[in-house]
Structure formats: structure tokens, C-alpha cells
PDB file of C-alpha atoms and ligand atoms in Angstrom:
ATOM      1  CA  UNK A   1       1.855  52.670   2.050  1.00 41.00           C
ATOM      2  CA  UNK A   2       3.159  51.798  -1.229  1.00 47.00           C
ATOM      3  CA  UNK A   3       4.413  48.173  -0.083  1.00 46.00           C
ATOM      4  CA  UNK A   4       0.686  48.142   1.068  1.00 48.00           C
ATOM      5  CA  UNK A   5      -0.688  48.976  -2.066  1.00 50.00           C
ATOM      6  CA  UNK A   6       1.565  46.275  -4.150  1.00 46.00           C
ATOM      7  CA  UNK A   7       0.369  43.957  -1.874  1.00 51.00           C
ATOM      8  CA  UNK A   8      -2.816  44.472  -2.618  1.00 53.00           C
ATOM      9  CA  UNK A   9      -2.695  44.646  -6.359  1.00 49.00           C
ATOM     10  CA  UNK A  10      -0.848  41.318  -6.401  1.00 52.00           C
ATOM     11  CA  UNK A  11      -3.589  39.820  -3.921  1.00 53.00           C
ATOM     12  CA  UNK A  12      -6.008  41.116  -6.317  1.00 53.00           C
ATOM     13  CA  UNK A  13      -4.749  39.939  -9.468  1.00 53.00           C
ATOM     14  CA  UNK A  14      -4.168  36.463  -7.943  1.00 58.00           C
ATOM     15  CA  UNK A  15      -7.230  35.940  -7.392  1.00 58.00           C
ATOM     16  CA  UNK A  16      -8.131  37.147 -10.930  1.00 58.00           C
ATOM     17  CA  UNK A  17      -5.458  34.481 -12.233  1.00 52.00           C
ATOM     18  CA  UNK A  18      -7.224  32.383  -9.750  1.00 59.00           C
ATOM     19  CA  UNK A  19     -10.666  32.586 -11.250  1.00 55.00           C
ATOM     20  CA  UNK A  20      -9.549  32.608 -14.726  1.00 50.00           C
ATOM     21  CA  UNK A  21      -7.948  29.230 -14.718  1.00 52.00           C
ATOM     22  CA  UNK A  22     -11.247  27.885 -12.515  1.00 55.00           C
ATOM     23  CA  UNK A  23     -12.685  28.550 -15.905  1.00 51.00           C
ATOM     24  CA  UNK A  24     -10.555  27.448 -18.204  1.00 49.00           C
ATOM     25  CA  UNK A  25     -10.695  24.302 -15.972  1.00 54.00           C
ATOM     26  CA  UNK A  26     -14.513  24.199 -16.311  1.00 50.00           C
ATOM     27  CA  UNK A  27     -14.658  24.859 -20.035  1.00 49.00           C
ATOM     28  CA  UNK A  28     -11.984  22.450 -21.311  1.00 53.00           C
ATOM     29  CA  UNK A  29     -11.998  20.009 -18.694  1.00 82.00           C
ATOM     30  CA  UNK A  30     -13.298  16.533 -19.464  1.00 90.00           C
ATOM     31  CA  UNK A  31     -15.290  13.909 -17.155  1.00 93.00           C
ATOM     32  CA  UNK A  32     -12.835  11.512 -15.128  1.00 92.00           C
ATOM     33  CA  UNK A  33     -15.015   9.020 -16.283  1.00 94.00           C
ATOM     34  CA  UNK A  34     -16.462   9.292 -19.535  1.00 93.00           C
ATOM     35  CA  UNK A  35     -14.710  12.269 -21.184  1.00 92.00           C
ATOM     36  CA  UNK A  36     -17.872  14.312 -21.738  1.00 91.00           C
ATOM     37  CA  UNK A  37     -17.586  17.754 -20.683  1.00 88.00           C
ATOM     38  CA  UNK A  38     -18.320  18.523 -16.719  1.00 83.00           C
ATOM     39  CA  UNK A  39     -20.720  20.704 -15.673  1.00 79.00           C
ATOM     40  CA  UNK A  40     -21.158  20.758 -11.513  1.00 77.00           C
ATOM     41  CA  UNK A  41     -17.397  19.470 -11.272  1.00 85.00           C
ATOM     42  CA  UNK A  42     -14.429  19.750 -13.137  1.00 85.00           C
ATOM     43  CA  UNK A  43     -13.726  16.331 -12.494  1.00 91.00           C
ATOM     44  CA  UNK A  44     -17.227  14.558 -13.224  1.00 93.00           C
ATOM     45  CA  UNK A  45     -20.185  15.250 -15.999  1.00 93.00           C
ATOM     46  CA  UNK A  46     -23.912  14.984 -14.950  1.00 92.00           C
ATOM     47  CA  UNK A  47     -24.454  11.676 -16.005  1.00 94.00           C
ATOM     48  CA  UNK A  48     -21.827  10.095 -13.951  1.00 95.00           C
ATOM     49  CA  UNK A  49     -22.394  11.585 -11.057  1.00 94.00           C
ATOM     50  CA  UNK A  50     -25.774  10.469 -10.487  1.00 94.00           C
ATOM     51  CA  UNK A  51     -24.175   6.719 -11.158  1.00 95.00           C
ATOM     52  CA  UNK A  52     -21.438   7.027  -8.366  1.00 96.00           C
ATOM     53  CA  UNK A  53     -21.995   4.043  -6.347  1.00 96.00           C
ATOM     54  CA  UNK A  54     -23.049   6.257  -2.984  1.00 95.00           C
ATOM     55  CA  UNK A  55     -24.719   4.697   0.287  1.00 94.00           C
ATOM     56  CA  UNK A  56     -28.045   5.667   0.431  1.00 91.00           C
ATOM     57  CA  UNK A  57     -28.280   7.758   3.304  1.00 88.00           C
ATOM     58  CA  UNK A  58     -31.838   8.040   3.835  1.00 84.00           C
ATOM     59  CA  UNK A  59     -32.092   4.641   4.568  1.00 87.00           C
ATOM     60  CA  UNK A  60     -29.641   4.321   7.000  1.00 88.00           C
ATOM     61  CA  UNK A  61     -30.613   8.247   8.783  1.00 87.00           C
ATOM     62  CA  UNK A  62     -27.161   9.223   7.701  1.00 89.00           C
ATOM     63  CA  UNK A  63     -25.524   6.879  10.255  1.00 93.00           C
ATOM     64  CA  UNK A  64     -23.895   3.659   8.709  1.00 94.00           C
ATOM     65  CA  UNK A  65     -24.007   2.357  12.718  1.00 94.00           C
ATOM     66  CA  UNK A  66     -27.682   2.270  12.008  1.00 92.00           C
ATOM     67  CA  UNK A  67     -26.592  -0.570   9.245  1.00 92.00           C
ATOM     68  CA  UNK A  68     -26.580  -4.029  11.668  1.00 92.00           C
ATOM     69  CA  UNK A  69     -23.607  -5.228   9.411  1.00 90.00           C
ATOM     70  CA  UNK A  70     -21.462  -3.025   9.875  1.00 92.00           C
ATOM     71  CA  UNK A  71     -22.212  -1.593  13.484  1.00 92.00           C
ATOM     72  CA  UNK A  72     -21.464  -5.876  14.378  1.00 92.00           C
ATOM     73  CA  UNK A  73     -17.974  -5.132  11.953  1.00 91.00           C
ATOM     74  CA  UNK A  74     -16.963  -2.201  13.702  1.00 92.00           C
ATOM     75  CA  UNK A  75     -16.780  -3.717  18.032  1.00 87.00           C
ATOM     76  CA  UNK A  76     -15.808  -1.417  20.311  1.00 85.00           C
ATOM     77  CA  UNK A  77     -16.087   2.090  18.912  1.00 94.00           C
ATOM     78  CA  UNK A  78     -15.400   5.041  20.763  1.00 96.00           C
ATOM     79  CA  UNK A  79     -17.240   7.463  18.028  1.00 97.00           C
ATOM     80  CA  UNK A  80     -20.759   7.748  17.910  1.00 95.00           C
ATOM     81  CA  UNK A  81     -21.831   8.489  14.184  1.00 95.00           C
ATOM     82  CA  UNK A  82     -20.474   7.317  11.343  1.00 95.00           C
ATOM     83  CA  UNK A  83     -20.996   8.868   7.703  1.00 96.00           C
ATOM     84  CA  UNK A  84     -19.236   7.651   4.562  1.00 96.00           C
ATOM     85  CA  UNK A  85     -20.191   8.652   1.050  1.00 96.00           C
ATOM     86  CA  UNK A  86     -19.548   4.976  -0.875  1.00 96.00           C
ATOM     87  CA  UNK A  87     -17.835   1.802  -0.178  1.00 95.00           C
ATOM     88  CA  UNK A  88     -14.547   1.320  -1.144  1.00 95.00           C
ATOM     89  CA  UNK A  89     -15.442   0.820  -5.016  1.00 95.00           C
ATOM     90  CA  UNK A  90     -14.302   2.382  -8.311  1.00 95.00           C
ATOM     91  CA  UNK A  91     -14.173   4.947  -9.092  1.00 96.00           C
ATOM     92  CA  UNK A  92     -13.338   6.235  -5.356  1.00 97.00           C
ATOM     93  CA  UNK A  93     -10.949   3.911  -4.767  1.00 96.00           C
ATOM     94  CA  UNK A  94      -8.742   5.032  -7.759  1.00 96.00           C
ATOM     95  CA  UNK A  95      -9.565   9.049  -6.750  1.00 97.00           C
ATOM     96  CA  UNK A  96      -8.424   7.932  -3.178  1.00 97.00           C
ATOM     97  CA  UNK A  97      -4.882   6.653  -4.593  1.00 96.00           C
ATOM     98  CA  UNK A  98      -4.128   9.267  -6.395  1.00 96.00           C
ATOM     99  CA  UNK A  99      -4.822  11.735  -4.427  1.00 96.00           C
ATOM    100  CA  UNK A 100      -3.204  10.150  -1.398  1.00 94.00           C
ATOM    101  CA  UNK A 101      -0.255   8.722  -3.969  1.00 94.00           C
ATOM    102  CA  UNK A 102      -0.395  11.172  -6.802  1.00 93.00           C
ATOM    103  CA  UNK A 103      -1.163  14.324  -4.991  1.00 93.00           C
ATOM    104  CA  UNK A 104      -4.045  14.712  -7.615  1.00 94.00           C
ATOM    105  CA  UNK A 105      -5.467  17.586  -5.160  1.00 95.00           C
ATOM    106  CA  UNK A 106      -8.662  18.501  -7.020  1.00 93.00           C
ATOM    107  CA  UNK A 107      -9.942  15.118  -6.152  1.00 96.00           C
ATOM    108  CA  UNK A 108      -9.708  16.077  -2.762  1.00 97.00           C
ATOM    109  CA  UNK A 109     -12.367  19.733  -3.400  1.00 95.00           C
ATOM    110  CA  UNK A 110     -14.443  16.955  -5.243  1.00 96.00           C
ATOM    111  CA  UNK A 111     -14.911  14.818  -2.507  1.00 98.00           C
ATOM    112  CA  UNK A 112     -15.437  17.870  -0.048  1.00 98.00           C
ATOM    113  CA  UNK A 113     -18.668  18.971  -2.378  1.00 96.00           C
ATOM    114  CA  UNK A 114     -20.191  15.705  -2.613  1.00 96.00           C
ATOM    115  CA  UNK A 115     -19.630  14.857   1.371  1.00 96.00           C
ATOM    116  CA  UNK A 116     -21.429  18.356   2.281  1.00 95.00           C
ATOM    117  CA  UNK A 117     -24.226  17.953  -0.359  1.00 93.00           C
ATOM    118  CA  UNK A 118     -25.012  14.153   1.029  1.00 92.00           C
ATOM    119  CA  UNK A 119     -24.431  15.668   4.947  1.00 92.00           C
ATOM    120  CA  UNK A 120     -26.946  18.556   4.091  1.00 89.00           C
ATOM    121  CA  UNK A 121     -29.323  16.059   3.173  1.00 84.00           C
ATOM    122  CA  UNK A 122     -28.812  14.408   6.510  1.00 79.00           C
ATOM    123  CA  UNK A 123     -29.764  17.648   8.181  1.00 65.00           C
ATOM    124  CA  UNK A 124     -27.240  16.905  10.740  1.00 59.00           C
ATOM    125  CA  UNK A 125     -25.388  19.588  10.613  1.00 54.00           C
ATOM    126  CA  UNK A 126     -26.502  22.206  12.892  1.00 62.00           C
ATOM    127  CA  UNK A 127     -25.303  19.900  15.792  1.00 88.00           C
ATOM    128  CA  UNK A 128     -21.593  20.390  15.213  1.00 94.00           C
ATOM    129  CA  UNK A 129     -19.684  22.411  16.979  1.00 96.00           C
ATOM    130  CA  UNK A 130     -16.190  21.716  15.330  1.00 97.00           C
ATOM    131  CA  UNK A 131     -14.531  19.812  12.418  1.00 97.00           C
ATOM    132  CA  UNK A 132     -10.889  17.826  12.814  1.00 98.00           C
ATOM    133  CA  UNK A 133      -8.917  16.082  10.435  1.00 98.00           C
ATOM    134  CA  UNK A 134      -7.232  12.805  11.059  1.00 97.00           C
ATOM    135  CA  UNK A 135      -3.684  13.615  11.394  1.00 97.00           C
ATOM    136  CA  UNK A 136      -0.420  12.585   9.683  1.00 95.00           C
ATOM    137  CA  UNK A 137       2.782  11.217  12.221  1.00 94.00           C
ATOM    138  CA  UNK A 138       5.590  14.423  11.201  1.00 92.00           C
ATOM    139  CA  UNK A 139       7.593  11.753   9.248  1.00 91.00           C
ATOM    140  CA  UNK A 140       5.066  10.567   7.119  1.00 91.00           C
ATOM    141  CA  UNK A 141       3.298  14.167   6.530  1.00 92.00           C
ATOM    142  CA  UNK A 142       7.606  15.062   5.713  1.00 90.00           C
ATOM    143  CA  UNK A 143       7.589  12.325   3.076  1.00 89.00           C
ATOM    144  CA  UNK A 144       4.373  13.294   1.567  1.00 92.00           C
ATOM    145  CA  UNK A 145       4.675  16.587   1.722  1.00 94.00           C
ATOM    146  CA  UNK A 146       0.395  17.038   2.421  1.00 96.00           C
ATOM    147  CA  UNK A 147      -2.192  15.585   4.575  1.00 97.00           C
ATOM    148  CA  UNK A 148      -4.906  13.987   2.414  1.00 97.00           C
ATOM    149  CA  UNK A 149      -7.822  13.682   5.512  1.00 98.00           C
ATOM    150  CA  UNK A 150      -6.816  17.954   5.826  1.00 98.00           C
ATOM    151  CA  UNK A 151      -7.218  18.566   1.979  1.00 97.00           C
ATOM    152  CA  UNK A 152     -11.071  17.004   2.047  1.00 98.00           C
ATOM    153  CA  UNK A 153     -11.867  17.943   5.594  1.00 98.00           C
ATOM    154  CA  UNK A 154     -10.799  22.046   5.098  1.00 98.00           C
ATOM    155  CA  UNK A 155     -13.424  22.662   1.667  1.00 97.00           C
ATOM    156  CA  UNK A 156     -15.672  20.257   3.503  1.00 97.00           C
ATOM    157  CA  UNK A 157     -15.680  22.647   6.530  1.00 97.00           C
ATOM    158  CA  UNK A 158     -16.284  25.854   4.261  1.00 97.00           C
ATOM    159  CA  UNK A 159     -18.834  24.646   2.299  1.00 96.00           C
ATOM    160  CA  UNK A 160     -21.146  23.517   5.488  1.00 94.00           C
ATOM    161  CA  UNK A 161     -19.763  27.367   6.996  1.00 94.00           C
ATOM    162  CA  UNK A 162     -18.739  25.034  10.245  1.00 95.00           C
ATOM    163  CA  UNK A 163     -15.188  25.687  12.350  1.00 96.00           C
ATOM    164  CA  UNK A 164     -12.188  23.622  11.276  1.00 97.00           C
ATOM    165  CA  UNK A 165      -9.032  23.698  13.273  1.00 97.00           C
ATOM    166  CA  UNK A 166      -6.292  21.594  10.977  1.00 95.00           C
ATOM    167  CA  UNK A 167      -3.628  21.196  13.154  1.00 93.00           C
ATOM    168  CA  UNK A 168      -5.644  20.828  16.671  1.00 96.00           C
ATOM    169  CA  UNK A 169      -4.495  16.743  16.609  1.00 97.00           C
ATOM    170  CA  UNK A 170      -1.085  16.026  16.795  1.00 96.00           C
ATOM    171  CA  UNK A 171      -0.233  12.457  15.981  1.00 96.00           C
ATOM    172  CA  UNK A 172       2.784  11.534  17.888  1.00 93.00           C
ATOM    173  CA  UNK A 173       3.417   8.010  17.888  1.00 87.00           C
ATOM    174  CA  UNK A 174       4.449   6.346  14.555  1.00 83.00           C
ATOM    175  CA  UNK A 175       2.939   2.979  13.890  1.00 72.00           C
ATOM    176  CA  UNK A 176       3.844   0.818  11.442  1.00 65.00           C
ATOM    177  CA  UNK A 177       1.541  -0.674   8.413  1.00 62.00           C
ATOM    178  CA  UNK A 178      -1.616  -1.822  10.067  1.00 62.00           C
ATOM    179  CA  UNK A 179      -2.113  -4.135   7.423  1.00 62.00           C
ATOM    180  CA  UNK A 180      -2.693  -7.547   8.474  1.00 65.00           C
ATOM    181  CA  UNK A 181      -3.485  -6.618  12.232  1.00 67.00           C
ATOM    182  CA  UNK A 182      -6.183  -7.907  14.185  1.00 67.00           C
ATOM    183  CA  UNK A 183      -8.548  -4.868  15.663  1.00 67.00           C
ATOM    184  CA  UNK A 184      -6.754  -5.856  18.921  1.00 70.00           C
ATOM    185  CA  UNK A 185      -3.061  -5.317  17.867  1.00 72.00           C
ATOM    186  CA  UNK A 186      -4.377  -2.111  16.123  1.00 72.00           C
ATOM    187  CA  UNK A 187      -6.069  -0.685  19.358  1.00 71.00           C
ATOM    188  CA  UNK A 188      -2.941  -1.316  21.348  1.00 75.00           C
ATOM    189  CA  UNK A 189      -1.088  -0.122  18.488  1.00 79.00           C
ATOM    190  CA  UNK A 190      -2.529   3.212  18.100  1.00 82.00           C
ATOM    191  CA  UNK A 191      -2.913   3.557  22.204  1.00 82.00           C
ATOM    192  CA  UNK A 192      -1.523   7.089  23.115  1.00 85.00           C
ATOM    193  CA  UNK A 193      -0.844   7.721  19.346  1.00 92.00           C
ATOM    194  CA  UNK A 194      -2.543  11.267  19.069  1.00 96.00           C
ATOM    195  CA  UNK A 195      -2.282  14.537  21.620  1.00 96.00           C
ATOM    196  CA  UNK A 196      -4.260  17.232  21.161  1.00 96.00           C
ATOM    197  CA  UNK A 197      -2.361  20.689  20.799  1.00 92.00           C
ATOM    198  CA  UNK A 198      -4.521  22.863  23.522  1.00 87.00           C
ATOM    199  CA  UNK A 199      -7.439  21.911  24.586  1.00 89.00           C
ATOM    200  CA  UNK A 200     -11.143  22.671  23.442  1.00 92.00           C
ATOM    201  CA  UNK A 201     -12.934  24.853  24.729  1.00 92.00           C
ATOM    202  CA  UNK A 202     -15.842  23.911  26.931  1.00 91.00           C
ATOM    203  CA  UNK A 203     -18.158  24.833  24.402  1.00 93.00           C
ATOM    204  CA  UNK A 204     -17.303  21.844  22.108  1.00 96.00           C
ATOM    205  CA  UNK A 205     -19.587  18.980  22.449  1.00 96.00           C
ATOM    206  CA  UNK A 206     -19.886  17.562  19.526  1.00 96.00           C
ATOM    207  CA  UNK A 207     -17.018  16.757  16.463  1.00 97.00           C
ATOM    208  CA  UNK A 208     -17.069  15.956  12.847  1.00 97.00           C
ATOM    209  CA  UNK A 209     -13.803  14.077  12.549  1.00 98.00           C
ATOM    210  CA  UNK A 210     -12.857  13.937   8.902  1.00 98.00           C
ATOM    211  CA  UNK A 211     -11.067  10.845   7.169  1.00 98.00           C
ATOM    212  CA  UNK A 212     -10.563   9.414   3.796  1.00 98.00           C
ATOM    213  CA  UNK A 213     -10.759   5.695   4.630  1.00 96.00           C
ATOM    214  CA  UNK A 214     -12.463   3.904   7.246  1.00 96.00           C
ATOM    215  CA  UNK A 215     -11.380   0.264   7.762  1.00 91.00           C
ATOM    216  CA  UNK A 216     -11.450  -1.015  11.428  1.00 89.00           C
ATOM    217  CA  UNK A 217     -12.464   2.559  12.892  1.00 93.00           C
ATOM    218  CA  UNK A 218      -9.294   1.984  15.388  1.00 91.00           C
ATOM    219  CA  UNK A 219      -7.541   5.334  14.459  1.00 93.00           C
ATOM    220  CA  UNK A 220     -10.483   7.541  14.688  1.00 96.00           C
ATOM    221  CA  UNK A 221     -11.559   5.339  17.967  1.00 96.00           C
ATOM    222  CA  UNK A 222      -8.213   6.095  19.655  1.00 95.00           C
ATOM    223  CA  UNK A 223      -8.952   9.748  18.838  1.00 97.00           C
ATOM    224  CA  UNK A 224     -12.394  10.223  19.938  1.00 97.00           C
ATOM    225  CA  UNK A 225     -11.226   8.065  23.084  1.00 96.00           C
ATOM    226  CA  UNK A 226      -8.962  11.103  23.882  1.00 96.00           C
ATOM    227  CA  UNK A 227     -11.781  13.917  22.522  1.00 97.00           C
ATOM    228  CA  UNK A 228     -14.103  12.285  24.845  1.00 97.00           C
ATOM    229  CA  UNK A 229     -11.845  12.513  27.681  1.00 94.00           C
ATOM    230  CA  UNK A 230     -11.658  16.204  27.371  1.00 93.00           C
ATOM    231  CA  UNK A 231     -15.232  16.998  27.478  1.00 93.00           C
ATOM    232  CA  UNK A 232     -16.283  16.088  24.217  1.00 96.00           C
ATOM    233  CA  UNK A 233     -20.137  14.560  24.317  1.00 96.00           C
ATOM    234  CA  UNK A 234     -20.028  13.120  20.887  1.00 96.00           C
ATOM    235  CA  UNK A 235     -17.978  12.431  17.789  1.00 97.00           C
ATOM    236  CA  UNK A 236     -19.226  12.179  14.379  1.00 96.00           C
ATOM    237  CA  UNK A 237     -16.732  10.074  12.217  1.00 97.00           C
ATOM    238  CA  UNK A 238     -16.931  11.233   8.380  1.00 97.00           C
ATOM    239  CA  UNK A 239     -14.817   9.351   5.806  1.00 98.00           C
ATOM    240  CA  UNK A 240     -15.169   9.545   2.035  1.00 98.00           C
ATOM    241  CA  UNK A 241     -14.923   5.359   2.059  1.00 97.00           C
ATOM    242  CA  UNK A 242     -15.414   2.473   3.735  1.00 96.00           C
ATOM    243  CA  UNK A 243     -14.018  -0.751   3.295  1.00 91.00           C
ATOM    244  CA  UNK A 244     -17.158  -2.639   3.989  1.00 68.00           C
ATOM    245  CA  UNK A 245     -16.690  -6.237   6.192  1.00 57.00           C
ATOM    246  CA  UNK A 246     -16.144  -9.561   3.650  1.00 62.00           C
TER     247      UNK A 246
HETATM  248 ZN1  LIG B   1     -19.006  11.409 -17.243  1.00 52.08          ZN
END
């Protein structure tokens, strides 16, 4: 009982620690960009967060496939949605490095916010049955230490209140840098790459699958290839970036 009570007490003060530095955070933080003080965000003041270079997602229904130049860019999907907050564009692409580089984690519960506040807006969400993360091959997540699609996709998941399972995917084939590859040598590169740890339940029709980047959509093609071929009706590809066609 008394182990039980410790516990407790330490669970509760943690959380008080917790809290306390949130607002010590908030109150002495200063704007990534412009070193005013936040006010929504640790990381980002007012001002330049309405001037983040986001897609317009009214324009496009919240589906960049419904963009002709880049549903021509992106031949032979398997997924059938695709929602990215900006193209790849400062300041994201510097938050994306050093988060993925840097482990600069709060960038991560940034991009989560501003992903669910655009999806809300898309009205999309009531549709989803389950979020997924992109996963790391074990040797790379080893050498990192931390999955950077996992850190965005897990906040993302609370704040829309929708089911997350982390560590459904497995990756288990390594590839090597896919720099430089045609979409063909990627496909066949990344064919077989990713297993899925149990299988879904029947219920699961459609899934958000949560990225940072999106480049030639091979990696979360290959995946939503094998999500499809488990019962899977529709996949909904969500990626903080994408590197938009020259
Ligand atoms: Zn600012």
C-alpha cells in the first residue's frame, strides 16, 4: 500500500514539474522566427504563424491529388488521399532537420497542432478509423535513438481523439539512400519492405498514415499496398511536407 502511495505522489508531482516547466516554456520562450514572445506555441508568435507558407486546403478539398500537378507527379499510388501542411520551404524544412537530425522534439508537438487544426478544417476526420506512423528499419531507429513520423503522428492522434497504434508497421527490409532513384528502382526497392505486426481488425477501413516528408509517395505506396491487402478500403497519406515536382 505504501509502495502504492509513493507511486502515486511521484506520478503526481511529475506532472506538477510537468506543467510548471510548460509554463516557464510559454512565458520565456521566444518565436523560432522572429524572437517575439509566443502565444499559441512555444515555438511560433501570432504573427508568424499566420505567414507560414501552408497549402491552401480549401482549394484543393484537403486532397493535394485533387492538385493536377502533382496527382500527374505522383504515378502509380497505392494511397488514396493525400494531405500535407506546406511544401518543402523554410521554415519547415529547417524544423524537419532538426528534428529528424537534432532531435529538437518540440518541433515535432508543433507540427502535430498545426496538422490537426488544418485536418479539422477539412472535416475529414470522422472517416478514420485508425492512425499509423511510417516506420523506422531497427538499425536506423538504433542509431537515432527515435522515430520522427511516431513523434508527429502520436500528438497528432490525441489532439483529433482518433486511435494510434505506433508500432503496428514493422519495417523489415533496409534500403539504402533513395536518393537519386528513379520511382521504379524505389518501388522495387521498397517491395516487401514493411510487415504488419497482427493484423487489423475487420473494422478498419480507412487509415491516416502519418509521415514527415513526402517525395515520390513510394514508401507510403508500398505500405498502403500491404494495408489494402488486408482489408483496408482506403488510406489517407498525411505528411507535414512535400517536396513539390521541379
Ligand atoms: Zn514570430
Amino acid at each position: 500500500m505504501e509502495w502504492l502511495a509513493l507511486s502515486k505522489l511521484k506520478n503526481n508531482c511529475q506532472s506538477q514539474v510537468q506543467a510548471y516547466y510548460q509554463r516557464l516554456r510559454l512565458t520565456f520562450s521566444q518565436c523560432d522566427l522572429c524572437g517575439n514572445a509566443p502565444q499559441q506555441h512555444p515555438l511560433i508568435c501570432s504573427a508568424c504563424l499566420a505567414d507560414l507558407p501552408l497549402f491552401k486546403q480549401i482549394i484543393i478539398q484537403g486532397d493535394l491529388l485533387n492538385w493536377p500537378a502533382v496527382n500527374r507527379s505522383l504515378p502509380n499510388i497505392h494511397f488514396d488521399h493525400l494531405f500535407c501542411l506546406s511544401p518543402y520551404l523554410a521554415p519547415f524544412n529547417h524544423w524537419l532537420s532538426q528534428l529528424k537530425y537534432q532531435g529538437r522534439f518540440e518541433v515535432a508537438s508543433l507540427f502535430a497542432a498545426l496538422l490537426a487544426k488544418k485536418w479539422q478544417q477539412t472535416q475529414l476526420t470522422s472517416s478514420v478509423d485508425l492512425i499509423l506512423s511510417v516506420p523506422l528499419h531497427i538499425s536506423k531507429w538504433q542509431l537515432r535513438g527515435y522515430n520522427q513520423a511516431h513523434l508527429i503522428a502520436k500528438p497528432f492522434s490525441q489532439q483529433l481523439q482518433l486511435p494510434y497504434q505506433g508500432s503496428a508497421l514493422t519495417r523489415v527490409k533496409k534500403n539504402t539512400s533513395q536518393v537519386g532513384q528513379t520511382g521504379k528502382q524505389r518501388r522495387n526497392n521498397l517491395a516487401n519492405a514493411f510487415t504488419l505486426r497482427q493484423p487489423l481488425t475487420n473494422e478498419v477501413k480507412h487509415v491516416v498514415l502519418v509521415d514527415d516528408v513526402l517525395t515520390t509517395g513510394s514508401t507510403a505506396s508500398e505500405i498502403s499496398k500491404l494495408l489494402k491487402c488486408t482489408g483496408v478500403e482506403k488510406v489517407t497519406v498525411v505528411t507535414v511536407c512535400l517536396t513539390l515536382p521541379k
